[in-house]
Amino acid sequence: MKKKERRYPLIKYFIWIVCGLILTPMIASATESKESQAPGRTMAQQATKDKRIWNTTDHSKHKELQKDFKSGMEITQACVSCHSEAQNQFHKTIHWTWLADPADKERQYGKAGNSLNNFCISTNKTADASCLSCHPGWGTSKDSPVNCLVCHSQKKMNFDEAVEDIKSFLEEGDEESTEIAKEIQEELKAAVQNIGLPARQNCGSCHFYGGGGDGVKHGDLDTSLVKPSKTLDVHMGVDGQNCTCVRCHTTRLHNISGRVYTQPAATDRKSLVEDDLTNKITCESCHTAKPHKGGKKMNEHTDKVACQTCHIPEFARVNPTKMSWDWAQSGKLKDGKKFKTKDEFGKFDYMSIKGQMKWAKNVKPEYFWYNGVIKSVTAKDKIDPAGIAKVSWPVGDRKDSDSRIYPFKVHTGKQPYDKINQTLLMPLLSGKQGYWSTLDWNEALGVGQASMGLPFSGEFDFVETTYVFPITHMVAPKDKSLSCKECHSKSDGRLANLKDFYMPGRDSSRILNLAGWGVVLASLLGVFIHALGRFFSSGNGRKESRP
């Protein structure tokens, strides 16, 4: 009797094939070698491989920091008793002076000078005390000592409020008030002793709230970046690289790299491969100028297209950002009182003291040639009210080797200007004589211009304006970067507004089209003639019979 041959059902082979198809790419991905990675990614991993932050001191052990502090000045004095040069260094930085170049007495670019914008308009050379809530001193005085805790304390706390409360409760003098003061002093002492490099929440305490609120000013800087996921930003994501701001915004003598208004953030486009002491403010610093795999077409774009253009498809992807602000609509009352309304995001879209505002999420940037410099008008410059006045604009040109196509948030506004002097006006907003209190434009404009030492004719109107912000944060994962057709498209392409060059897929040339079709027709004609030649040369296509 023959032994039966054992047979395996086909279903088993099918299961093995399916498992192989599923596991093969997973194994390949897990074992991906550095040789198969894009070189830009390999270089970035090398540049950031050691994330450990080490320190040579434990601030909680310093006797100077174990006091029951009663004022901000006492805290600063304790800091500089060891860091003797820190305050003098910081006094020379733009974070303290709010001036791009303090030596420039004529133009005076900066918040503490003649610069203005089309959202909160101006600080009136810091005469508007509400703006000083972001100045890194104690309280709202530029004459106060530097508040080191704003940037360096790792404990989240309102330091100004704490020292004010301590002072108030100690002055009351009763047992209960003294006990409360002691509790606040212990909290403050813990903040003073918990010191480190600036974290995202330190930088964000001002930069996320620029312009008067979360996401008002920058489209790519808001509180969603305190603890972002890597889907929001691949560099800062807590589930990814978890980079802090100072990982890229390197410092020297308390000067923080990255300012891009009156001069470029980086004058040399160098990577750490070329110069290991270069700052890390550009993408090229870590990823090099050829970040993609060899033979990839994207590497041929980097001399004209900024990395951010493809890798930040939208900004304000979690929290909304303010896109327009119409001051001309302010001053309305409801039942004789100031009022506010909110939009679908829960943001104020109308306020009697501010006017009409529009917020948006997942905003596509606008694109311009940009060499790292942004020009802007000041309160002394004349404008043309007949059109849309540019308050700031990027500098760049296709023929400029330092220029790249770069993404921007463009904020639109409507703000007051002097009809006689043809200049933008700087109203005082806060305080008893400020517009927010009086809703009187004439008074607010007169007081504001006087604080600037600038004239006001008494005749004003409102003009439409634009203001630009370069987009460089909220870098999306690579699978979310732009596809080629987003730009190389005949209709609705992202670069439709850039007309000064020929782009395949978007543009057409009658001469090139005719030449191309000519080549095609000539090729077809050549094939036809060749075929005819073969046909006739072989005896009308018949082979001669052999004898």
PDB file of C-alpha atoms in Angstrom, residues 340-537:
ATOM      1  CA  LYS A 340     -16.509  92.037  21.924  1.00  0.00           C
ATOM      2  CA  THR A 341     -17.482  89.123  19.657  1.00  0.00           C
ATOM      3  CA  LYS A 342     -15.779  85.772  19.048  1.00  0.00           C
ATOM      4  CA  ASP A 343     -15.309  83.662  15.917  1.00  0.00           C
ATOM      5  CA  GLU A 344     -15.409  79.885  15.344  1.00  0.00           C
ATOM      6  CA  PHE A 345     -11.968  79.504  16.929  1.00  0.00           C
ATOM      7  CA  GLY A 346     -13.018  81.217  20.144  1.00  0.00           C
ATOM      8  CA  LYS A 347     -10.864  84.239  19.249  1.00  0.00           C
ATOM      9  CA  PHE A 348     -12.062  87.828  19.387  1.00  0.00           C
ATOM     10  CA  ASP A 349     -12.955  88.902  15.850  1.00  0.00           C
ATOM     11  CA  TYR A 350     -14.336  92.257  16.971  1.00  0.00           C
ATOM     12  CA  MET A 351     -13.450  94.504  19.892  1.00  0.00           C
ATOM     13  CA  SER A 352     -14.606  98.076  20.322  1.00  0.00           C
ATOM     14  CA  ILE A 353     -11.089  99.078  21.346  1.00  0.00           C
ATOM     15  CA  LYS A 354      -9.329  97.241  18.482  1.00  0.00           C
ATOM     16  CA  GLY A 355     -11.678  96.891  15.523  1.00  0.00           C
ATOM     17  CA  GLN A 356     -12.362  93.986  13.149  1.00  0.00           C
ATOM     18  CA  MET A 357      -9.954  91.027  13.076  1.00  0.00           C
ATOM     19  CA  LYS A 358      -9.754  87.774  11.116  1.00  0.00           C
ATOM     20  CA  TRP A 359      -8.118  84.565  12.281  1.00  0.00           C
ATOM     21  CA  ALA A 360      -7.233  81.455  10.264  1.00  0.00           C
ATOM     22  CA  LYS A 361      -5.751  77.977  10.626  1.00  0.00           C
ATOM     23  CA  ASN A 362      -3.777  75.782   8.201  1.00  0.00           C
ATOM     24  CA  VAL A 363      -2.784  78.813   6.155  1.00  0.00           C
ATOM     25  CA  LYS A 364      -0.845  78.413   2.910  1.00  0.00           C
ATOM     26  CA  PRO A 365       2.107  80.809   2.852  1.00  0.00           C
ATOM     27  CA  GLU A 366       2.740  83.409   0.188  1.00  0.00           C
ATOM     28  CA  TYR A 367       6.078  83.223  -1.603  1.00  0.00           C
ATOM     29  CA  PHE A 368       8.689  85.867  -2.439  1.00  0.00           C
ATOM     30  CA  TRP A 369      12.348  86.083  -3.399  1.00  0.00           C
ATOM     31  CA  TYR A 370      14.227  86.700  -0.156  1.00  0.00           C
ATOM     32  CA  ASN A 371      17.899  87.195   0.705  1.00  0.00           C
ATOM     33  CA  GLY A 372      17.444  87.394   4.483  1.00  0.00           C
ATOM     34  CA  VAL A 373      16.718  91.137   4.732  1.00  0.00           C
ATOM     35  CA  ILE A 374      13.327  92.722   5.383  1.00  0.00           C
ATOM     36  CA  LYS A 375      12.849  96.414   4.697  1.00  0.00           C
ATOM     37  CA  SER A 376      10.228  98.489   6.477  1.00  0.00           C
ATOM     38  CA  VAL A 377       8.891 102.006   6.700  1.00  0.00           C
ATOM     39  CA  THR A 378       9.211 104.076   9.852  1.00  0.00           C
ATOM     40  CA  ALA A 379       7.004 106.789  11.306  1.00  0.00           C
ATOM     41  CA  LYS A 380       9.136 109.331   9.424  1.00  0.00           C
ATOM     42  CA  ASP A 381       8.713 107.825   5.954  1.00  0.00           C
ATOM     43  CA  LYS A 382       6.090 109.030   3.495  1.00  0.00           C
ATOM     44  CA  ILE A 383       3.606 106.554   2.024  1.00  0.00           C
ATOM     45  CA  ASP A 384       1.238 106.551  -0.953  1.00  0.00           C
ATOM     46  CA  PRO A 385      -2.300 106.242   0.470  1.00  0.00           C
ATOM     47  CA  ALA A 386      -3.753 105.766  -3.027  1.00  0.00           C
ATOM     48  CA  GLY A 387      -2.800 102.090  -2.947  1.00  0.00           C
ATOM     49  CA  ILE A 388      -1.907  99.421  -0.421  1.00  0.00           C
ATOM     50  CA  ALA A 389       1.027 100.667   1.655  1.00  0.00           C
ATOM     51  CA  LYS A 390       3.735  98.113   2.403  1.00  0.00           C
ATOM     52  CA  VAL A 391       4.831  98.505   6.020  1.00  0.00           C
ATOM     53  CA  SER A 392       7.428  95.761   5.541  1.00  0.00           C
ATOM     54  CA  TRP A 393       8.550  93.658   2.587  1.00  0.00           C
ATOM     55  CA  PRO A 394      11.243  91.059   1.807  1.00  0.00           C
ATOM     56  CA  VAL A 395      14.326  92.004  -0.188  1.00  0.00           C
ATOM     57  CA  GLY A 396      15.413  89.631  -2.928  1.00  0.00           C
ATOM     58  CA  ASP A 397      15.710  88.959  -6.620  1.00  0.00           C
ATOM     59  CA  ARG A 398      16.060  85.917  -8.854  1.00  0.00           C
ATOM     60  CA  LYS A 399      19.449  87.175 -10.053  1.00  0.00           C
ATOM     61  CA  ASP A 400      20.743  87.555  -6.479  1.00  0.00           C
ATOM     62  CA  SER A 401      22.788  84.471  -5.551  1.00  0.00           C
ATOM     63  CA  ASP A 402      21.798  84.891  -1.878  1.00  0.00           C
ATOM     64  CA  SER A 403      18.065  84.962  -2.639  1.00  0.00           C
ATOM     65  CA  ARG A 404      15.739  81.987  -2.362  1.00  0.00           C
ATOM     66  CA  ILE A 405      11.999  81.534  -2.887  1.00  0.00           C
ATOM     67  CA  TYR A 406      10.757  81.724   0.689  1.00  0.00           C
ATOM     68  CA  PRO A 407       7.384  81.316   2.486  1.00  0.00           C
ATOM     69  CA  PHE A 408       5.765  84.233   4.321  1.00  0.00           C
ATOM     70  CA  LYS A 409       2.730  85.123   6.358  1.00  0.00           C
ATOM     71  CA  VAL A 410       1.292  88.348   4.959  1.00  0.00           C
ATOM     72  CA  HIS A 411      -0.763  90.231   7.532  1.00  0.00           C
ATOM     73  CA  THR A 412      -3.169  92.807   6.121  1.00  0.00           C
ATOM     74  CA  GLY A 413      -4.337  95.839   8.035  1.00  0.00           C
ATOM     75  CA  LYS A 414      -6.085  99.163   7.954  1.00  0.00           C
ATOM     76  CA  GLN A 415      -4.479 101.785  10.141  1.00  0.00           C
ATOM     77  CA  PRO A 416      -4.395 105.570  10.645  1.00  0.00           C
ATOM     78  CA  TYR A 417      -2.217 107.883   8.577  1.00  0.00           C
ATOM     79  CA  ASP A 418      -1.690 111.646   8.433  1.00  0.00           C
ATOM     80  CA  LYS A 419      -3.513 113.058   5.384  1.00  0.00           C
ATOM     81  CA  ILE A 420      -1.276 116.144   5.226  1.00  0.00           C
ATOM     82  CA  ASN A 421       2.140 114.720   6.133  1.00  0.00           C
ATOM     83  CA  GLN A 422       1.480 111.408   4.297  1.00  0.00           C
ATOM     84  CA  THR A 423       2.980 109.323   7.117  1.00  0.00           C
ATOM     85  CA  LEU A 424       1.665 106.433   9.171  1.00  0.00           C
ATOM     86  CA  LEU A 425       0.595 107.497  12.661  1.00  0.00           C
ATOM     87  CA  MET A 426       1.407 106.037  16.056  1.00  0.00           C
ATOM     88  CA  PRO A 427      -1.513 106.344  18.465  1.00  0.00           C
ATOM     89  CA  LEU A 428      -1.058 105.831  22.190  1.00  0.00           C
ATOM     90  CA  LEU A 429      -3.235 102.824  23.012  1.00  0.00           C
ATOM     91  CA  SER A 430      -3.034 102.138  26.758  1.00  0.00           C
ATOM     92  CA  GLY A 431      -3.268 104.493  29.738  1.00  0.00           C
ATOM     93  CA  LYS A 432      -5.752 107.224  30.628  1.00  0.00           C
ATOM     94  CA  GLN A 433      -5.157 109.127  27.388  1.00  0.00           C
ATOM     95  CA  GLY A 434      -4.837 105.990  25.278  1.00  0.00           C
ATOM     96  CA  TYR A 435      -7.366 105.006  22.641  1.00  0.00           C
ATOM     97  CA  TRP A 436      -8.440 101.905  24.546  1.00  0.00           C
ATOM     98  CA  SER A 437      -9.720 104.158  27.319  1.00  0.00           C
ATOM     99  CA  THR A 438     -11.099 107.102  25.361  1.00  0.00           C
ATOM    100  CA  LEU A 439     -12.005 105.739  21.896  1.00  0.00           C
ATOM    101  CA  ASP A 440     -10.929 109.199  20.741  1.00  0.00           C
ATOM    102  CA  TRP A 441      -8.620 108.939  17.743  1.00  0.00           C
ATOM    103  CA  ASN A 442      -7.693 112.622  17.691  1.00  0.00           C
ATOM    104  CA  GLU A 443      -6.476 112.594  21.276  1.00  0.00           C
ATOM    105  CA  ALA A 444      -4.731 109.201  21.024  1.00  0.00           C
ATOM    106  CA  LEU A 445      -2.952 110.181  17.797  1.00  0.00           C
ATOM    107  CA  GLY A 446      -1.905 113.586  19.152  1.00  0.00           C
ATOM    108  CA  VAL A 447      -0.504 112.152  22.383  1.00  0.00           C
ATOM    109  CA  GLY A 448       1.136 109.253  20.561  1.00  0.00           C
ATOM    110  CA  GLN A 449       2.891 111.419  17.980  1.00  0.00           C
ATOM    111  CA  ALA A 450       4.025 113.824  20.692  1.00  0.00           C
ATOM    112  CA  SER A 451       5.616 110.931  22.600  1.00  0.00           C
ATOM    113  CA  MET A 452       7.571 110.192  19.431  1.00  0.00           C
ATOM    114  CA  GLY A 453       8.591 113.785  18.884  1.00  0.00           C
ATOM    115  CA  LEU A 454       6.806 113.697  15.522  1.00  0.00           C
ATOM    116  CA  PRO A 455       4.231 116.070  13.997  1.00  0.00           C
ATOM    117  CA  PHE A 456       0.494 115.453  13.635  1.00  0.00           C
ATOM    118  CA  SER A 457      -1.534 117.703  11.324  1.00  0.00           C
ATOM    119  CA  GLY A 458      -4.831 116.886  13.029  1.00  0.00           C
ATOM    120  CA  GLU A 459      -6.233 115.368   9.814  1.00  0.00           C
ATOM    121  CA  PHE A 460      -6.207 111.596   9.530  1.00  0.00           C
ATOM    122  CA  ASP A 461      -7.775 108.709   7.670  1.00  0.00           C
ATOM    123  CA  PHE A 462      -7.166 104.974   7.357  1.00  0.00           C
ATOM    124  CA  VAL A 463      -5.036 103.225   4.742  1.00  0.00           C
ATOM    125  CA  GLU A 464      -4.752  99.553   3.769  1.00  0.00           C
ATOM    126  CA  THR A 465      -1.377  98.026   4.604  1.00  0.00           C
ATOM    127  CA  THR A 466       0.591  94.759   4.469  1.00  0.00           C
ATOM    128  CA  TYR A 467       3.266  93.375   6.777  1.00  0.00           C
ATOM    129  CA  VAL A 468       5.341  90.210   6.218  1.00  0.00           C
ATOM    130  CA  PHE A 469       6.655  87.505   8.536  1.00  0.00           C
ATOM    131  CA  PRO A 470       9.094  84.838   7.285  1.00  0.00           C
ATOM    132  CA  ILE A 471       7.901  81.305   8.062  1.00  0.00           C
ATOM    133  CA  THR A 472      10.609  78.993   9.392  1.00  0.00           C
ATOM    134  CA  HIS A 473       9.086  76.975  12.266  1.00  0.00           C
ATOM    135  CA  MET A 474       6.461  74.201  12.143  1.00  0.00           C
ATOM    136  CA  VAL A 475       8.558  72.036   9.797  1.00  0.00           C
ATOM    137  CA  ALA A 476       6.356  69.107   8.754  1.00  0.00           C
ATOM    138  CA  PRO A 477       7.469  65.459   8.436  1.00  0.00           C
ATOM    139  CA  LYS A 478       8.975  64.641   5.047  1.00  0.00           C
ATOM    140  CA  ASP A 479       5.888  62.720   3.887  1.00  0.00           C
ATOM    141  CA  LYS A 480       3.892  65.951   4.328  1.00  0.00           C
ATOM    142  CA  SER A 481       6.257  68.120   2.276  1.00  0.00           C
ATOM    143  CA  LEU A 482       5.043  69.628  -0.968  1.00  0.00           C
ATOM    144  CA  SER A 483       4.770  67.509  -4.101  1.00  0.00           C
ATOM    145  CA  CYS A 484       6.178  68.788  -7.395  1.00  0.00           C
ATOM    146  CA  LYS A 485       2.755  69.553  -8.842  1.00  0.00           C
ATOM    147  CA  GLU A 486       1.993  72.011  -6.016  1.00  0.00           C
ATOM    148  CA  CYS A 487       4.259  74.482  -7.823  1.00  0.00           C
ATOM    149  CA  HIS A 488       4.763  73.008 -11.296  1.00  0.00           C
ATOM    150  CA  SER A 489       1.132  73.449 -12.272  1.00  0.00           C
ATOM    151  CA  LYS A 490      -0.575  75.538 -14.945  1.00  0.00           C
ATOM    152  CA  SER A 491      -3.364  76.637 -12.604  1.00  0.00           C
ATOM    153  CA  ASP A 492      -3.484  77.435  -8.882  1.00  0.00           C
ATOM    154  CA  GLY A 493       0.226  76.721  -8.386  1.00  0.00           C
ATOM    155  CA  ARG A 494       1.804  78.049  -5.204  1.00  0.00           C
ATOM    156  CA  LEU A 495       4.322  80.152  -7.117  1.00  0.00           C
ATOM    157  CA  ALA A 496       1.810  81.755  -9.468  1.00  0.00           C
ATOM    158  CA  ASN A 497       2.743  85.246  -8.240  1.00  0.00           C
ATOM    159  CA  LEU A 498       6.432  84.836  -9.182  1.00  0.00           C
ATOM    160  CA  LYS A 499       6.493  85.678 -12.874  1.00  0.00           C
ATOM    161  CA  ASP A 500      10.087  86.637 -13.626  1.00  0.00           C
ATOM    162  CA  PHE A 501      11.351  83.192 -14.633  1.00  0.00           C
ATOM    163  CA  TYR A 502      10.358  80.141 -16.686  1.00  0.00           C
ATOM    164  CA  MET A 503       9.126  77.153 -14.681  1.00  0.00           C
ATOM    165  CA  PRO A 504       8.432  73.782 -16.346  1.00  0.00           C
ATOM    166  CA  GLY A 505       4.881  72.569 -15.955  1.00  0.00           C
ATOM    167  CA  ARG A 506       3.594  76.060 -15.234  1.00  0.00           C
ATOM    168  CA  ASP A 507       4.784  78.230 -18.088  1.00  0.00           C
ATOM    169  CA  SER A 508       4.655  77.777 -21.834  1.00  0.00           C
ATOM    170  CA  SER A 509       6.547  79.390 -24.709  1.00  0.00           C
ATOM    171  CA  ARG A 510       5.127  79.485 -28.233  1.00  0.00           C
ATOM    172  CA  ILE A 511       8.616  79.275 -29.714  1.00  0.00           C
ATOM    173  CA  LEU A 512       9.608  76.348 -27.488  1.00  0.00           C
ATOM    174  CA  ASN A 513       6.308  74.582 -28.164  1.00  0.00           C
ATOM    175  CA  LEU A 514       6.712  74.958 -31.933  1.00  0.00           C
ATOM    176  CA  ALA A 515      10.310  73.817 -31.721  1.00  0.00           C
ATOM    177  CA  GLY A 516       9.274  70.794 -29.647  1.00  0.00           C
ATOM    178  CA  TRP A 517       6.507  69.765 -32.013  1.00  0.00           C
ATOM    179  CA  GLY A 518       8.915  70.316 -34.893  1.00  0.00           C
ATOM    180  CA  VAL A 519      11.338  67.820 -33.352  1.00  0.00           C
ATOM    181  CA  VAL A 520       8.495  65.310 -32.837  1.00  0.00           C
ATOM    182  CA  LEU A 521       7.254  65.651 -36.427  1.00  0.00           C
ATOM    183  CA  ALA A 522      10.796  65.462 -37.803  1.00  0.00           C
ATOM    184  CA  SER A 523      11.360  62.269 -35.797  1.00  0.00           C
ATOM    185  CA  LEU A 524       8.141  60.728 -37.111  1.00  0.00           C
ATOM    186  CA  LEU A 525       9.041  61.734 -40.658  1.00  0.00           C
ATOM    187  CA  GLY A 526      12.472  60.198 -40.229  1.00  0.00           C
ATOM    188  CA  VAL A 527      10.948  56.927 -39.012  1.00  0.00           C
ATOM    189  CA  PHE A 528       8.529  56.906 -41.989  1.00  0.00           C
ATOM    190  CA  ILE A 529      11.286  57.576 -44.546  1.00  0.00           C
ATOM    191  CA  HIS A 530      13.462  54.907 -42.941  1.00  0.00           C
ATOM    192  CA  ALA A 531      10.623  52.395 -43.151  1.00  0.00           C
ATOM    193  CA  LEU A 532       9.998  53.207 -46.807  1.00  0.00           C
ATOM    194  CA  GLY A 533      13.686  52.784 -47.555  1.00  0.00           C
ATOM    195  CA  ARG A 534      13.744  49.385 -45.926  1.00  0.00           C
ATOM    196  CA  PHE A 535      10.623  48.370 -47.816  1.00  0.00           C
ATOM    197  CA  PHE A 536      11.913  49.266 -51.282  1.00  0.00           C
ATOM    198  CA  SER A 537      15.475  48.121 -50.694  1.00  0.00           C
TER     199      SER A 537
END
